[in-house]
CSV table of C-alpha atoms and ligand atoms in Angstrom, one decimal:
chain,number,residue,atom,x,y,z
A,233,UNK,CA,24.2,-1.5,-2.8
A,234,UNK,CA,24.0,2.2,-3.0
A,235,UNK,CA,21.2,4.3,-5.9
A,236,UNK,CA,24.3,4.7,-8.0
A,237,UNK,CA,22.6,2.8,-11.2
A,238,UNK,CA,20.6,5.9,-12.3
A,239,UNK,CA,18.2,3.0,-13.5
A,240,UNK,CA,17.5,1.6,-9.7
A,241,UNK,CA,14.7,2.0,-7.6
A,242,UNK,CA,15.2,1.9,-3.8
A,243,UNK,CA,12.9,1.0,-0.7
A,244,UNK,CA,13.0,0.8,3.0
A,245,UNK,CA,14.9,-2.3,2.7
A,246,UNK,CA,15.5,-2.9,-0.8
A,247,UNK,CA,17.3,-2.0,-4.7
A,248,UNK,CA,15.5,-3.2,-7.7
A,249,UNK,CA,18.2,-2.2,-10.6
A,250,UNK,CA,18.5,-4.1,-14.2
A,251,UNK,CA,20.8,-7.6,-14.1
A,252,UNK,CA,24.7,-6.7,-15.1
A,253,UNK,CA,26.9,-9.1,-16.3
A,254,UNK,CA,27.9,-9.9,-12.2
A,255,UNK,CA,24.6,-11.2,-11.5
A,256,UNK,CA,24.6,-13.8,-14.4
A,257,UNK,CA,26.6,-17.0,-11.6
A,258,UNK,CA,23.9,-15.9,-9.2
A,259,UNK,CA,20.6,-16.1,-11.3
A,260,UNK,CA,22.4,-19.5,-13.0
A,261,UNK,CA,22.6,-21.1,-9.4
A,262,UNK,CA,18.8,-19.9,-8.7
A,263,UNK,CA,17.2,-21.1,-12.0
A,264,UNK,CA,19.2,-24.9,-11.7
A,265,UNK,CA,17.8,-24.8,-8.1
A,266,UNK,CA,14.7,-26.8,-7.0
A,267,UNK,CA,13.7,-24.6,-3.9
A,268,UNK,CA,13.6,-21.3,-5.8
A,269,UNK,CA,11.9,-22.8,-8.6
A,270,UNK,CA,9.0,-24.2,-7.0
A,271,UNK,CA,5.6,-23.5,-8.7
A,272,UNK,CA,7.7,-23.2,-12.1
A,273,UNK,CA,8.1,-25.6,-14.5
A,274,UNK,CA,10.7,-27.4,-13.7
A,275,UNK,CA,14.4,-26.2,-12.9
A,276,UNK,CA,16.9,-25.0,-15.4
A,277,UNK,CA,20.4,-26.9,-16.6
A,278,UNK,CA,22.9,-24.3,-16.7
A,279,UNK,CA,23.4,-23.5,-20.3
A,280,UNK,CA,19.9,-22.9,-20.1
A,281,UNK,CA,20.2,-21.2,-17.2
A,282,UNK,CA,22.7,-18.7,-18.7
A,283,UNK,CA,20.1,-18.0,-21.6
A,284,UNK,CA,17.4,-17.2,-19.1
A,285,UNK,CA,19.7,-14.7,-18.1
A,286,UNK,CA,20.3,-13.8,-21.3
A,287,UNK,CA,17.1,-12.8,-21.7
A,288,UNK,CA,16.2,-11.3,-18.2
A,289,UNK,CA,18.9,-8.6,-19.9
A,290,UNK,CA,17.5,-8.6,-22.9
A,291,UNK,CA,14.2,-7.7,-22.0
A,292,UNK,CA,15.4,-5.2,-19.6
A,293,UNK,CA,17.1,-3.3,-22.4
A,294,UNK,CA,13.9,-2.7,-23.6
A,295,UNK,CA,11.5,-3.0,-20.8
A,296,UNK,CA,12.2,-0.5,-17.7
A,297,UNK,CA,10.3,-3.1,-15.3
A,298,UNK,CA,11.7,-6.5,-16.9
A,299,UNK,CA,12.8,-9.1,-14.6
A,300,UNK,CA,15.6,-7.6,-12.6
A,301,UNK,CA,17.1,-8.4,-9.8
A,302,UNK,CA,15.8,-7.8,-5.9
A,303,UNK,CA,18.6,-6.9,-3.7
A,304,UNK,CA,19.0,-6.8,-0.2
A,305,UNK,CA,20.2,-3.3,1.0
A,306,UNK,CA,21.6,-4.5,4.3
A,307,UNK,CA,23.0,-7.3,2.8
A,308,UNK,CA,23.7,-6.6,-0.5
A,309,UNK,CA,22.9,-9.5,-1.9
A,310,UNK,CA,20.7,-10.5,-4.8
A,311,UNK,CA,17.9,-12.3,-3.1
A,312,UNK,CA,15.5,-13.1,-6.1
A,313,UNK,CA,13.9,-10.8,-8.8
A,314,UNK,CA,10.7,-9.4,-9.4
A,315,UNK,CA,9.1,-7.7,-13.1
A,316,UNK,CA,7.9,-8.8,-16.4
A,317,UNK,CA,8.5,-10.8,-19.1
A,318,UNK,CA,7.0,-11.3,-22.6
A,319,UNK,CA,4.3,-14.4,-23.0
A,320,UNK,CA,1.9,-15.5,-25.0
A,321,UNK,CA,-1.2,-16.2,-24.2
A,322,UNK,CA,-5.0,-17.4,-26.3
A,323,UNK,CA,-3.0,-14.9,-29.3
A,324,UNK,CA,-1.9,-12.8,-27.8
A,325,UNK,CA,1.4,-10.9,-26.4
A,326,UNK,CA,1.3,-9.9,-22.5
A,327,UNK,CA,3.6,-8.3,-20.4
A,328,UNK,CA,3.6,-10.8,-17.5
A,329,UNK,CA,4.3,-9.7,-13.9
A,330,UNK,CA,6.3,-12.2,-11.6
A,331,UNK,CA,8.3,-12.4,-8.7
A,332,UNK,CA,10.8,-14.9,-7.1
A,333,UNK,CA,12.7,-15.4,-4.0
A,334,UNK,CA,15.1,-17.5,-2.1
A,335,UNK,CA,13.4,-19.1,0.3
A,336,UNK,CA,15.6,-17.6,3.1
A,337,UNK,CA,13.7,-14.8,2.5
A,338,UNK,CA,10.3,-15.5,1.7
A,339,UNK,CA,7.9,-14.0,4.2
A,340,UNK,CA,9.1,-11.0,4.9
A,341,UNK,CA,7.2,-8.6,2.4
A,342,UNK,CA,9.9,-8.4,0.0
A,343,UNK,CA,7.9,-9.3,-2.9
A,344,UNK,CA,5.4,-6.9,-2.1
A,345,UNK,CA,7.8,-3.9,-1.2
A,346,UNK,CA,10.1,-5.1,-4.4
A,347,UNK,CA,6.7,-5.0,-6.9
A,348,UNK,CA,5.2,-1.6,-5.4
A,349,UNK,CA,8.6,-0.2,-6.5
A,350,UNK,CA,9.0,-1.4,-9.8
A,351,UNK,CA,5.2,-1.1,-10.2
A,352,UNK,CA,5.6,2.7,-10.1
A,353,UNK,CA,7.8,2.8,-12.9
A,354,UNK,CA,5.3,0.6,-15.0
A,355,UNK,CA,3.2,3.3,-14.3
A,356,UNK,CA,5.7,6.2,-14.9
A,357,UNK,CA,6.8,4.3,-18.4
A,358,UNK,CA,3.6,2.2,-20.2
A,359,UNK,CA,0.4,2.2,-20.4
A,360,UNK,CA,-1.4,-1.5,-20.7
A,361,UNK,CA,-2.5,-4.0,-18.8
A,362,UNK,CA,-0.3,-6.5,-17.1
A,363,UNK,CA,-0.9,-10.1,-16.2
A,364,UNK,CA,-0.3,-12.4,-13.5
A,365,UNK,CA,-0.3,-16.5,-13.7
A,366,UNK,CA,-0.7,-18.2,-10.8
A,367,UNK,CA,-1.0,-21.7,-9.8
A,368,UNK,CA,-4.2,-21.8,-7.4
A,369,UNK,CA,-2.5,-23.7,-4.6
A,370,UNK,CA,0.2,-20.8,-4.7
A,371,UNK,CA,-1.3,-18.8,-1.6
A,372,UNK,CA,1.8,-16.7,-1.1
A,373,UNK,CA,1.5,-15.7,-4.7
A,374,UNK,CA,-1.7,-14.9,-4.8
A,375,UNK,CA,-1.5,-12.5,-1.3
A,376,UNK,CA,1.2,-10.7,-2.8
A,377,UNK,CA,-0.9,-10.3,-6.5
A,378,UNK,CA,-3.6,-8.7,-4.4
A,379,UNK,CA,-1.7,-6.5,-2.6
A,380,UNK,CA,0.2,-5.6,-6.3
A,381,UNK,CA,-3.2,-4.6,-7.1
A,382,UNK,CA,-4.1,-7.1,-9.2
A,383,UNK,CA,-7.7,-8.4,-9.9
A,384,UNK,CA,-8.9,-11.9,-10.2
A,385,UNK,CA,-9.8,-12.5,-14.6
A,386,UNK,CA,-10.3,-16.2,-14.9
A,387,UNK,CA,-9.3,-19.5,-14.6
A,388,UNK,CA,-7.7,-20.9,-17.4
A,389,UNK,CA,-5.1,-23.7,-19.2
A,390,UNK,CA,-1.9,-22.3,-19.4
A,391,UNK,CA,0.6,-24.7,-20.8
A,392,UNK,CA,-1.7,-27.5,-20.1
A,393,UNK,CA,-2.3,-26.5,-16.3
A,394,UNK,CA,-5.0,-24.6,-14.6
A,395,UNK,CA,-4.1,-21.6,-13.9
A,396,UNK,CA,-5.4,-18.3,-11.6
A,397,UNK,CA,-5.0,-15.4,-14.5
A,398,UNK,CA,-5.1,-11.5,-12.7
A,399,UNK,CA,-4.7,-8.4,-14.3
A,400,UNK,CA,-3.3,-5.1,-13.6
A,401,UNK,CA,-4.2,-1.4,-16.0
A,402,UNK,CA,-1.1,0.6,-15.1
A,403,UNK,CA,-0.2,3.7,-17.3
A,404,UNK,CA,-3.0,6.2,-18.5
A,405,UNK,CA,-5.7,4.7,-19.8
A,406,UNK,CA,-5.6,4.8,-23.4
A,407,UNK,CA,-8.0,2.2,-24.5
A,408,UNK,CA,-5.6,0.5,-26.2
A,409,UNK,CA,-5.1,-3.4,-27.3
A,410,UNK,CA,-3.1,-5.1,-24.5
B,1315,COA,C1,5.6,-15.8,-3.8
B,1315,COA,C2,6.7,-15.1,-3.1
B,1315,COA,C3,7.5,-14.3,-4.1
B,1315,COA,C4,6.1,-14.2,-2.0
B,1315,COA,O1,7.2,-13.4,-1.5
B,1315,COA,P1,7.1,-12.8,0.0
B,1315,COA,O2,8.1,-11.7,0.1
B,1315,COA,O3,7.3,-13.9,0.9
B,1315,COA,O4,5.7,-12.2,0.1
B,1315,COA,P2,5.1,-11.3,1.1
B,1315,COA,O5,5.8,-11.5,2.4
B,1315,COA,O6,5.1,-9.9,0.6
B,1315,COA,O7,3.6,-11.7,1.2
B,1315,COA,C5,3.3,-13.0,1.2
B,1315,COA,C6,1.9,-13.1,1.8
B,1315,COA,O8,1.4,-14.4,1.6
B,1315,COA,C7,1.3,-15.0,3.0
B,1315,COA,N1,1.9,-16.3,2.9
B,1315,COA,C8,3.2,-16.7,2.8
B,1315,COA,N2,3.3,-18.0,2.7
B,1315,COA,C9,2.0,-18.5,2.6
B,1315,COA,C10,1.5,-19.8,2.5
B,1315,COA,N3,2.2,-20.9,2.4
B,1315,COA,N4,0.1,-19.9,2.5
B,1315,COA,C11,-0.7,-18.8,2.6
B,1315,COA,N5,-0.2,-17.6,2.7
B,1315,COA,C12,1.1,-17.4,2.7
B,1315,COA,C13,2.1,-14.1,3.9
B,1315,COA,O9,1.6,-14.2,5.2
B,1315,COA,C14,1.8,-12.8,3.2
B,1315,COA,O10,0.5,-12.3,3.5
B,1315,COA,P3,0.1,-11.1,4.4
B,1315,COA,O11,0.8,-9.9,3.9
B,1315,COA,O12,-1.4,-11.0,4.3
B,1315,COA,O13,0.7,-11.5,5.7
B,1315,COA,C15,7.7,-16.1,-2.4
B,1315,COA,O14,7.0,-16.8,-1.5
B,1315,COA,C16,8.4,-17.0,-3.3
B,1315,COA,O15,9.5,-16.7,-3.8
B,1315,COA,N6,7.8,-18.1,-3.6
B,1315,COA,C17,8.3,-19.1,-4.5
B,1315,COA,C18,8.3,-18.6,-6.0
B,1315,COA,C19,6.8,-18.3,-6.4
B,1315,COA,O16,5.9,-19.0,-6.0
B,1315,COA,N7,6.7,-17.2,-7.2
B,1315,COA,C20,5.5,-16.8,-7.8
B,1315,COA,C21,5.1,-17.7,-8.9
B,1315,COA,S1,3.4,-17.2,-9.5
């Protein structure tokens, strides 16, 4: 609950560190369940589930703003994750920005407070653009994207839905591909 993971970020309220092995029941119990997972694809068995984490550490090992766990300070508990993940989209590899919650604590700023932190080590660590996916009904989402920093690119198919795309330089600007 403390800074002690040299790789944490802290907040007011909040710790946004890289998933350990501890986390992996948690994250399992949040990917297999319906409420967290609404606006994503559909919810996760639990072998599936454990892969997800899996790869959540994965990318983190390589990523310093991968998906990673949000935790409650007060509480200490993990109440949903925020950071990127690798996705492909019209040929091309993105670094896509997300953000999840339980809904116990949804509306409360977390996402935003969580993302600003994380954010700053983006900027700290890469240079590139990020994207966002969002479904357009998704208002929440789309608040918290804007207040991210994120600009509207498009509207386009992603998996065979419409989609809100938004976009975020972070880094120096180098010019380079995405
Ligand atoms: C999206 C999500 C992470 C937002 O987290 P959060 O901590 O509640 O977000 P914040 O409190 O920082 O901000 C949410 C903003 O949206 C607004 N909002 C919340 N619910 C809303 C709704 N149903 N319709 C419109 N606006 C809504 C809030 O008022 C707030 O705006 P404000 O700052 O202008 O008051 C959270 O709702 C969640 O986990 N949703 C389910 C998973 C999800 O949709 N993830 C994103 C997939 S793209």
């Amino acid at each position: 609950m403390t800074g002690s993971d040299p790789d944490a970020v802290t907040t007011a309220r909040l710790l946004v560190r890289p998933p350990r092995e501890a986390d992996r029941g948690r994250f399992v119990e949040f990917f297999g369940n319906e409420d967290f997972m609404v606006f994503a694809p559909g919810v996760l068995a639990e072998e599936e589930a454990g892969e997800r984490f899996d790869h959540m550490v994965a990318v983190c090992q390589t990523v310093p703003f991968g998906k990673q766990p949000v935790v409650e300070r007060s509480s200490g508990l993990v109440v949903g994750y925020t950071g990127v993940d690798h996705i492909e989209l019209e040929g091309e590899t993105w670094l896509e920005w997300g953000y999840r919650l339980v809904p116990e604590r949804r509306g409360l700023g977390y996402a935003t407070e969580a993302g600003r932190a994380l954010l700053a080590k983006a900027h700290r660590t890469y240079s590139g653009e990020l994207l966002a996916i969002i479904a357009p009904e998704n208002r929440a989402s789309q608040n918290v994207c804007h207040k991210l920093g994120f600009t509207f690119w498009k509207q386009a198919p992603v998996d065979g839905d419409l989609r809100n795309l938004y976009t975020l330089p972070v880094g120096e600007p180098t010019g380079s591909p995405r």
